[in-house]
PDB file of N, CA and C in Angstrom:
ATOM      1  N   MET A  29     -48.490  -0.131  13.797  1.00 65.00           N
ATOM      2  CA  MET A  29     -49.644  -0.324  14.649  1.00 65.00           C
ATOM      3  C   MET A  29     -49.213  -0.576  16.090  1.00 65.00           C
ATOM      4  N   VAL A  30     -48.234  -1.441  16.302  1.00 70.00           N
ATOM      5  CA  VAL A  30     -47.739  -1.721  17.644  1.00 70.00           C
ATOM      6  C   VAL A  30     -47.200  -0.445  18.269  1.00 70.00           C
ATOM      7  N   GLU A  31     -46.391   0.253  17.510  1.00 69.00           N
ATOM      8  CA  GLU A  31     -45.786   1.488  18.025  1.00 69.00           C
ATOM      9  C   GLU A  31     -46.851   2.515  18.387  1.00 69.00           C
ATOM     10  N   ALA A  32     -47.852   2.660  17.554  1.00 66.00           N
ATOM     11  CA  ALA A  32     -48.919   3.634  17.807  1.00 66.00           C
ATOM     12  C   ALA A  32     -49.664   3.294  19.095  1.00 66.00           C
ATOM     13  N   ARG A  33     -49.954   2.031  19.309  1.00 71.00           N
ATOM     14  CA  ARG A  33     -50.662   1.615  20.529  1.00 71.00           C
ATOM     15  C   ARG A  33     -49.812   1.877  21.773  1.00 71.00           C
ATOM     16  N   LEU A  34     -48.510   1.657  21.665  1.00 71.00           N
ATOM     17  CA  LEU A  34     -47.637   1.948  22.801  1.00 71.00           C
ATOM     18  C   LEU A  34     -47.641   3.432  23.123  1.00 71.00           C
ATOM     19  N   ILE A  35     -47.526   4.239  22.099  1.00 63.00           N
ATOM     20  CA  ILE A  35     -47.517   5.693  22.284  1.00 63.00           C
ATOM     21  C   ILE A  35     -48.841   6.157  22.881  1.00 63.00           C
ATOM     22  N   GLN A  36     -49.923   5.518  22.494  1.00 73.00           N
ATOM     23  CA  GLN A  36     -51.242   5.893  22.992  1.00 73.00           C
ATOM     24  C   GLN A  36     -51.493   5.358  24.406  1.00 73.00           C
ATOM     25  N   GLY A  37     -50.514   4.662  24.963  1.00 77.00           N
ATOM     26  CA  GLY A  37     -50.666   4.142  26.311  1.00 77.00           C
ATOM     27  C   GLY A  37     -51.461   2.857  26.395  1.00 77.00           C
ATOM     28  N   GLU A  38     -51.423   2.062  25.350  1.00 84.00           N
ATOM     29  CA  GLU A  38     -52.152   0.798  25.312  1.00 84.00           C
ATOM     30  C   GLU A  38     -51.189  -0.364  25.097  1.00 84.00           C
ATOM     31  N   PRO A  39     -50.294  -0.618  26.053  1.00 86.00           N
ATOM     32  CA  PRO A  39     -49.268  -1.645  25.837  1.00 86.00           C
ATOM     33  C   PRO A  39     -49.807  -3.065  25.683  1.00 86.00           C
ATOM     34  N   VAL A  40     -50.859  -3.408  26.401  1.00 85.00           N
ATOM     35  CA  VAL A  40     -51.398  -4.760  26.293  1.00 85.00           C
ATOM     36  C   VAL A  40     -51.984  -4.990  24.900  1.00 85.00           C
ATOM     37  N   GLU A  41     -52.720  -4.017  24.392  1.00 87.00           N
ATOM     38  CA  GLU A  41     -53.272  -4.123  23.036  1.00 87.00           C
ATOM     39  C   GLU A  41     -52.145  -4.134  22.008  1.00 87.00           C
ATOM     40  N   ALA A  42     -51.132  -3.332  22.227  1.00 87.00           N
ATOM     41  CA  ALA A  42     -49.983  -3.303  21.318  1.00 87.00           C
ATOM     42  C   ALA A  42     -49.323  -4.679  21.250  1.00 87.00           C
ATOM     43  N   CYS A  43     -49.183  -5.295  22.386  1.00 89.00           N
ATOM     44  CA  CYS A  43     -48.536  -6.609  22.411  1.00 89.00           C
ATOM     45  C   CYS A  43     -49.414  -7.697  21.807  1.00 89.00           C
ATOM     46  N   ARG A  44     -50.721  -7.579  21.984  1.00 89.00           N
ATOM     47  CA  ARG A  44     -51.628  -8.542  21.342  1.00 89.00           C
ATOM     48  C   ARG A  44     -51.473  -8.474  19.828  1.00 89.00           C
ATOM     49  N   ILE A  45     -51.440  -7.264  19.312  1.00 89.00           N
ATOM     50  CA  ILE A  45     -51.247  -7.061  17.871  1.00 89.00           C
ATOM     51  C   ILE A  45     -49.864  -7.560  17.459  1.00 89.00           C
ATOM     52  N   GLY A  46     -48.866  -7.259  18.283  1.00 89.00           N
ATOM     53  CA  GLY A  46     -47.504  -7.685  17.987  1.00 89.00           C
ATOM     54  C   GLY A  46     -47.359  -9.193  17.908  1.00 89.00           C
ATOM     55  N   HIS A  47     -47.982  -9.909  18.833  1.00 92.00           N
ATOM     56  CA  HIS A  47     -47.913 -11.377  18.809  1.00 92.00           C
ATOM     57  C   HIS A  47     -48.604 -11.938  17.566  1.00 92.00           C
ATOM     58  N   ALA A  48     -49.720 -11.351  17.183  1.00 91.00           N
ATOM     59  CA  ALA A  48     -50.410 -11.800  15.969  1.00 91.00           C
ATOM     60  C   ALA A  48     -49.526 -11.562  14.748  1.00 91.00           C
ATOM     61  N   ALA A  49     -48.873 -10.415  14.702  1.00 88.00           N
ATOM     62  CA  ALA A  49     -47.979 -10.108  13.574  1.00 88.00           C
ATOM     63  C   ALA A  49     -46.775 -11.037  13.561  1.00 88.00           C
ATOM     64  N   LEU A  50     -46.271 -11.385  14.731  1.00 90.00           N
ATOM     65  CA  LEU A  50     -45.119 -12.288  14.794  1.00 90.00           C
ATOM     66  C   LEU A  50     -45.456 -13.677  14.262  1.00 90.00           C
ATOM     67  N   THR A  51     -46.666 -14.093  14.459  1.00 90.00           N
ATOM     68  CA  THR A  51     -47.087 -15.389  13.932  1.00 90.00           C
ATOM     69  C   THR A  51     -46.891 -15.421  12.418  1.00 90.00           C
ATOM     70  N   VAL A  52     -47.216 -14.339  11.761  1.00 87.00           N
ATOM     71  CA  VAL A  52     -47.018 -14.228  10.319  1.00 87.00           C
ATOM     72  C   VAL A  52     -45.535 -14.058   9.997  1.00 87.00           C
ATOM     73  N   ALA A  53     -44.847 -13.198  10.740  1.00 85.00           N
ATOM     74  CA  ALA A  53     -43.426 -12.919  10.483  1.00 85.00           C
ATOM     75  C   ALA A  53     -42.574 -14.175  10.617  1.00 85.00           C
ATOM     76  N   GLU A  54     -42.939 -15.045  11.525  1.00 85.00           N
ATOM     77  CA  GLU A  54     -42.183 -16.283  11.727  1.00 85.00           C
ATOM     78  C   GLU A  54     -42.285 -17.218  10.528  1.00 85.00           C
ATOM     79  N   GLN A  55     -43.247 -16.982   9.671  1.00 88.00           N
ATOM     80  CA  GLN A  55     -43.469 -17.845   8.513  1.00 88.00           C
ATOM     81  C   GLN A  55     -42.996 -17.237   7.197  1.00 88.00           C
ATOM     82  N   THR A  56     -42.345 -16.087   7.260  1.00 82.00           N
ATOM     83  CA  THR A  56     -41.910 -15.426   6.038  1.00 82.00           C
ATOM     84  C   THR A  56     -40.430 -15.074   6.117  1.00 82.00           C
ATOM     85  N   ALA A  57     -39.826 -14.970   4.964  1.00 77.00           N
ATOM     86  CA  ALA A  57     -38.418 -14.580   4.891  1.00 77.00           C
ATOM     87  C   ALA A  57     -38.284 -13.212   4.225  1.00 77.00           C
ATOM     88  N   SER A  58     -39.329 -12.427   4.263  1.00 82.00           N
ATOM     89  CA  SER A  58     -39.355 -11.128   3.607  1.00 82.00           C
ATOM     90  C   SER A  58     -38.395 -10.136   4.255  1.00 82.00           C
ATOM     91  N   ASP A  59     -37.584  -9.483   3.426  1.00 84.00           N
ATOM     92  CA  ASP A  59     -36.685  -8.448   3.937  1.00 84.00           C
ATOM     93  C   ASP A  59     -37.472  -7.264   4.486  1.00 84.00           C
ATOM     94  N   ARG A  60     -38.561  -6.958   3.856  1.00 88.00           N
ATOM     95  CA  ARG A  60     -39.402  -5.842   4.307  1.00 88.00           C
ATOM     96  C   ARG A  60     -39.946  -6.109   5.719  1.00 88.00           C
ATOM     97  N   VAL A  61     -40.415  -7.320   5.947  1.00 86.00           N
ATOM     98  CA  VAL A  61     -40.918  -7.711   7.259  1.00 86.00           C
ATOM     99  C   VAL A  61     -39.780  -7.685   8.274  1.00 86.00           C
ATOM    100  N   ALA A  62     -38.622  -8.186   7.892  1.00 84.00           N
ATOM    101  CA  ALA A  62     -37.478  -8.208   8.793  1.00 84.00           C
ATOM    102  C   ALA A  62     -37.063  -6.799   9.214  1.00 84.00           C
ATOM    103  N   LYS A  63     -37.073  -5.876   8.286  1.00 88.00           N
ATOM    104  CA  LYS A  63     -36.715  -4.492   8.602  1.00 88.00           C
ATOM    105  C   LYS A  63     -37.719  -3.872   9.556  1.00 88.00           C
ATOM    106  N   LYS A  64     -38.998  -4.093   9.318  1.00 88.00           N
ATOM    107  CA  LYS A  64     -40.037  -3.543  10.191  1.00 88.00           C
ATOM    108  C   LYS A  64     -39.949  -4.168  11.581  1.00 88.00           C
ATOM    109  N   LEU A  65     -39.701  -5.447  11.629  1.00 89.00           N
ATOM    110  CA  LEU A  65     -39.565  -6.147  12.902  1.00 89.00           C
ATOM    111  C   LEU A  65     -38.413  -5.559  13.716  1.00 89.00           C
ATOM    112  N   THR A  66     -37.295  -5.311  13.057  1.00 91.00           N
ATOM    113  CA  THR A  66     -36.144  -4.712  13.729  1.00 91.00           C
ATOM    114  C   THR A  66     -36.480  -3.315  14.230  1.00 91.00           C
ATOM    115  N   THR A  67     -37.192  -2.553  13.442  1.00 90.00           N
ATOM    116  CA  THR A  67     -37.601  -1.202  13.848  1.00 90.00           C
ATOM    117  C   THR A  67     -38.493  -1.259  15.085  1.00 90.00           C
ATOM    118  N   VAL A  68     -39.477  -2.124  15.059  1.00 90.00           N
ATOM    119  CA  VAL A  68     -40.387  -2.254  16.198  1.00 90.00           C
ATOM    120  C   VAL A  68     -39.615  -2.726  17.432  1.00 90.00           C
ATOM    121  N   TYR A  69     -38.734  -3.680  17.247  1.00 92.00           N
ATOM    122  CA  TYR A  69     -37.931  -4.180  18.368  1.00 92.00           C
ATOM    123  C   TYR A  69     -37.140  -3.034  19.000  1.00 92.00           C
ATOM    124  N   ASN A  70     -36.493  -2.253  18.193  1.00 92.00           N
ATOM    125  CA  ASN A  70     -35.689  -1.136  18.701  1.00 92.00           C
ATOM    126  C   ASN A  70     -36.542  -0.089  19.405  1.00 92.00           C
ATOM    127  N   ARG A  71     -37.707   0.190  18.872  1.00 89.00           N
ATOM    128  CA  ARG A  71     -38.562   1.233  19.451  1.00 89.00           C
ATOM    129  C   ARG A  71     -39.286   0.791  20.718  1.00 89.00           C
ATOM    130  N   THR A  72     -39.370  -0.504  20.943  1.00 90.00           N
ATOM    131  CA  THR A  72     -40.024  -0.980  22.162  1.00 90.00           C
ATOM    132  C   THR A  72     -39.066  -1.037  23.346  1.00 90.00           C
ATOM    133  N   GLY A  73     -37.812  -0.730  23.118  1.00 92.00           N
ATOM    134  CA  GLY A  73     -36.815  -0.778  24.185  1.00 92.00           C
ATOM    135  C   GLY A  73     -37.143   0.099  25.384  1.00 92.00           C
ATOM    136  N   ASP A  74     -37.814   1.210  25.157  1.00 89.00           N
ATOM    137  CA  ASP A  74     -38.171   2.121  26.247  1.00 89.00           C
ATOM    138  C   ASP A  74     -39.307   1.586  27.121  1.00 89.00           C
ATOM    139  N   PHE A  75     -39.926   0.487  26.701  1.00 89.00           N
ATOM    140  CA  PHE A  75     -41.091  -0.031  27.408  1.00 89.00           C
ATOM    141  C   PHE A  75     -40.837  -1.392  28.060  1.00 89.00           C
ATOM    142  N   VAL A  76     -39.578  -1.785  28.194  1.00 92.00           N
ATOM    143  CA  VAL A  76     -39.256  -3.138  28.674  1.00 92.00           C
ATOM    144  C   VAL A  76     -39.688  -3.413  30.108  1.00 92.00           C
ATOM    145  N   LYS A  77     -39.975  -2.383  30.875  1.00 93.00           N
ATOM    146  CA  LYS A  77     -40.430  -2.608  32.253  1.00 93.00           C
ATOM    147  C   LYS A  77     -41.876  -3.103  32.305  1.00 93.00           C
ATOM    148  N   ILE A  78     -42.572  -2.998  31.189  1.00 91.00           N
ATOM    149  CA  ILE A  78     -43.936  -3.539  31.094  1.00 91.00           C
ATOM    150  C   ILE A  78     -43.804  -5.002  30.694  1.00 91.00           C
ATOM    151  N   SER A  79     -44.299  -5.894  31.526  1.00 94.00           N
ATOM    152  CA  SER A  79     -44.072  -7.323  31.307  1.00 94.00           C
ATOM    153  C   SER A  79     -44.555  -7.810  29.944  1.00 94.00           C
ATOM    154  N   ALA A  80     -45.685  -7.320  29.475  1.00 93.00           N
ATOM    155  CA  ALA A  80     -46.194  -7.742  28.164  1.00 93.00           C
ATOM    156  C   ALA A  80     -45.226  -7.359  27.052  1.00 93.00           C
ATOM    157  N   VAL A  81     -44.619  -6.192  27.170  1.00 93.00           N
ATOM    158  CA  VAL A  81     -43.648  -5.735  26.164  1.00 93.00           C
ATOM    159  C   VAL A  81     -42.376  -6.575  26.255  1.00 93.00           C
ATOM    160  N   ALA A  82     -41.932  -6.856  27.467  1.00 96.00           N
ATOM    161  CA  ALA A  82     -40.735  -7.683  27.644  1.00 96.00           C
ATOM    162  C   ALA A  82     -40.938  -9.064  27.018  1.00 96.00           C
ATOM    163  N   GLU A  83     -42.129  -9.630  27.203  1.00 95.00           N
ATOM    164  CA  GLU A  83     -42.433 -10.937  26.612  1.00 95.00           C
ATOM    165  C   GLU A  83     -42.445 -10.871  25.088  1.00 95.00           C
ATOM    166  N   LEU A  84     -43.039  -9.812  24.550  1.00 94.00           N
ATOM    167  CA  LEU A  84     -43.069  -9.646  23.100  1.00 94.00           C
ATOM    168  C   LEU A  84     -41.655  -9.522  22.548  1.00 94.00           C
ATOM    169  N   ARG A  85     -40.830  -8.709  23.198  1.00 95.00           N
ATOM    170  CA  ARG A  85     -39.442  -8.530  22.753  1.00 95.00           C
ATOM    171  C   ARG A  85     -38.657  -9.839  22.832  1.00 95.00           C
ATOM    172  N   GLU A  86     -38.930 -10.627  23.850  1.00 96.00           N
ATOM    173  CA  GLU A  86     -38.252 -11.919  23.990  1.00 96.00           C
ATOM    174  C   GLU A  86     -38.600 -12.830  22.815  1.00 96.00           C
ATOM    175  N   ARG A  87     -39.837 -12.794  22.393  1.00 94.00           N
ATOM    176  CA  ARG A  87     -40.258 -13.594  21.224  1.00 94.00           C
ATOM    177  C   ARG A  87     -39.654 -13.031  19.940  1.00 94.00           C
ATOM    178  N   MET A  88     -39.507 -11.715  19.875  1.00 93.00           N
ATOM    179  CA  MET A  88     -38.952 -11.063  18.681  1.00 93.00           C
ATOM    180  C   MET A  88     -37.446 -11.274  18.544  1.00 93.00           C
ATOM    181  N   ARG A  89     -36.761 -11.352  19.683  1.00 94.00           N
ATOM    182  CA  ARG A  89     -35.292 -11.364  19.699  1.00 94.00           C
ATOM    183  C   ARG A  89     -34.659 -12.375  18.731  1.00 94.00           C
ATOM    184  N   PRO A  90     -35.076 -13.635  18.723  1.00 91.00           N
ATOM    185  CA  PRO A  90     -34.439 -14.579  17.785  1.00 91.00           C
ATOM    186  C   PRO A  90     -34.647 -14.216  16.316  1.00 91.00           C
ATOM    187  N   LEU A  91     -35.810 -13.664  16.012  1.00 87.00           N
ATOM    188  CA  LEU A  91     -36.089 -13.280  14.621  1.00 87.00           C
ATOM    189  C   LEU A  91     -35.227 -12.097  14.209  1.00 87.00           C
ATOM    190  N   VAL A  92     -35.073 -11.146  15.102  1.00 88.00           N
ATOM    191  CA  VAL A  92     -34.242  -9.983  14.806  1.00 88.00           C
ATOM    192  C   VAL A  92     -32.781 -10.416  14.660  1.00 88.00           C
ATOM    193  N   ALA A  93     -32.321 -11.262  15.557  1.00 88.00           N
ATOM    194  CA  ALA A  93     -30.940 -11.720  15.515  1.00 88.00           C
ATOM    195  C   ALA A  93     -30.644 -12.556  14.265  1.00 88.00           C
ATOM    196  N   ALA A  94     -31.587 -13.385  13.875  1.00 82.00           N
ATOM    197  CA  ALA A  94     -31.389 -14.253  12.711  1.00 82.00           C
ATOM    198  C   ALA A  94     -31.349 -13.486  11.411  1.00 82.00           C
ATOM    199  N   ARG A  95     -31.997 -12.331  11.384  1.00 72.00           N
ATOM    200  CA  ARG A  95     -32.086 -11.568  10.155  1.00 72.00           C
ATOM    201  C   ARG A  95     -31.136 -10.381  10.145  1.00 72.00           C
ATOM    202  N   ALA A  96     -30.315 -10.274  11.162  1.00 67.00           N
ATOM    203  CA  ALA A  96     -29.377  -9.136  11.239  1.00 67.00           C
ATOM    204  C   ALA A  96     -28.163  -9.353  10.367  1.00 67.00           C
TER     205      ALA A  96
END
């Protein structure tokens, strides 16, 4: 969902969805969630100049690093 919104040119909406998803991801130890989180983190790299995306990635970074 986050990736689709970014591709559609809706970065603010993508990040709103991403932050809501992170709230759940921060409370789970699911490997499936961790893999998806890593995928989304990697795919958002092209959008780091958008401040909302940079903030989302900053919040994601510890979760991705902890599960790597």
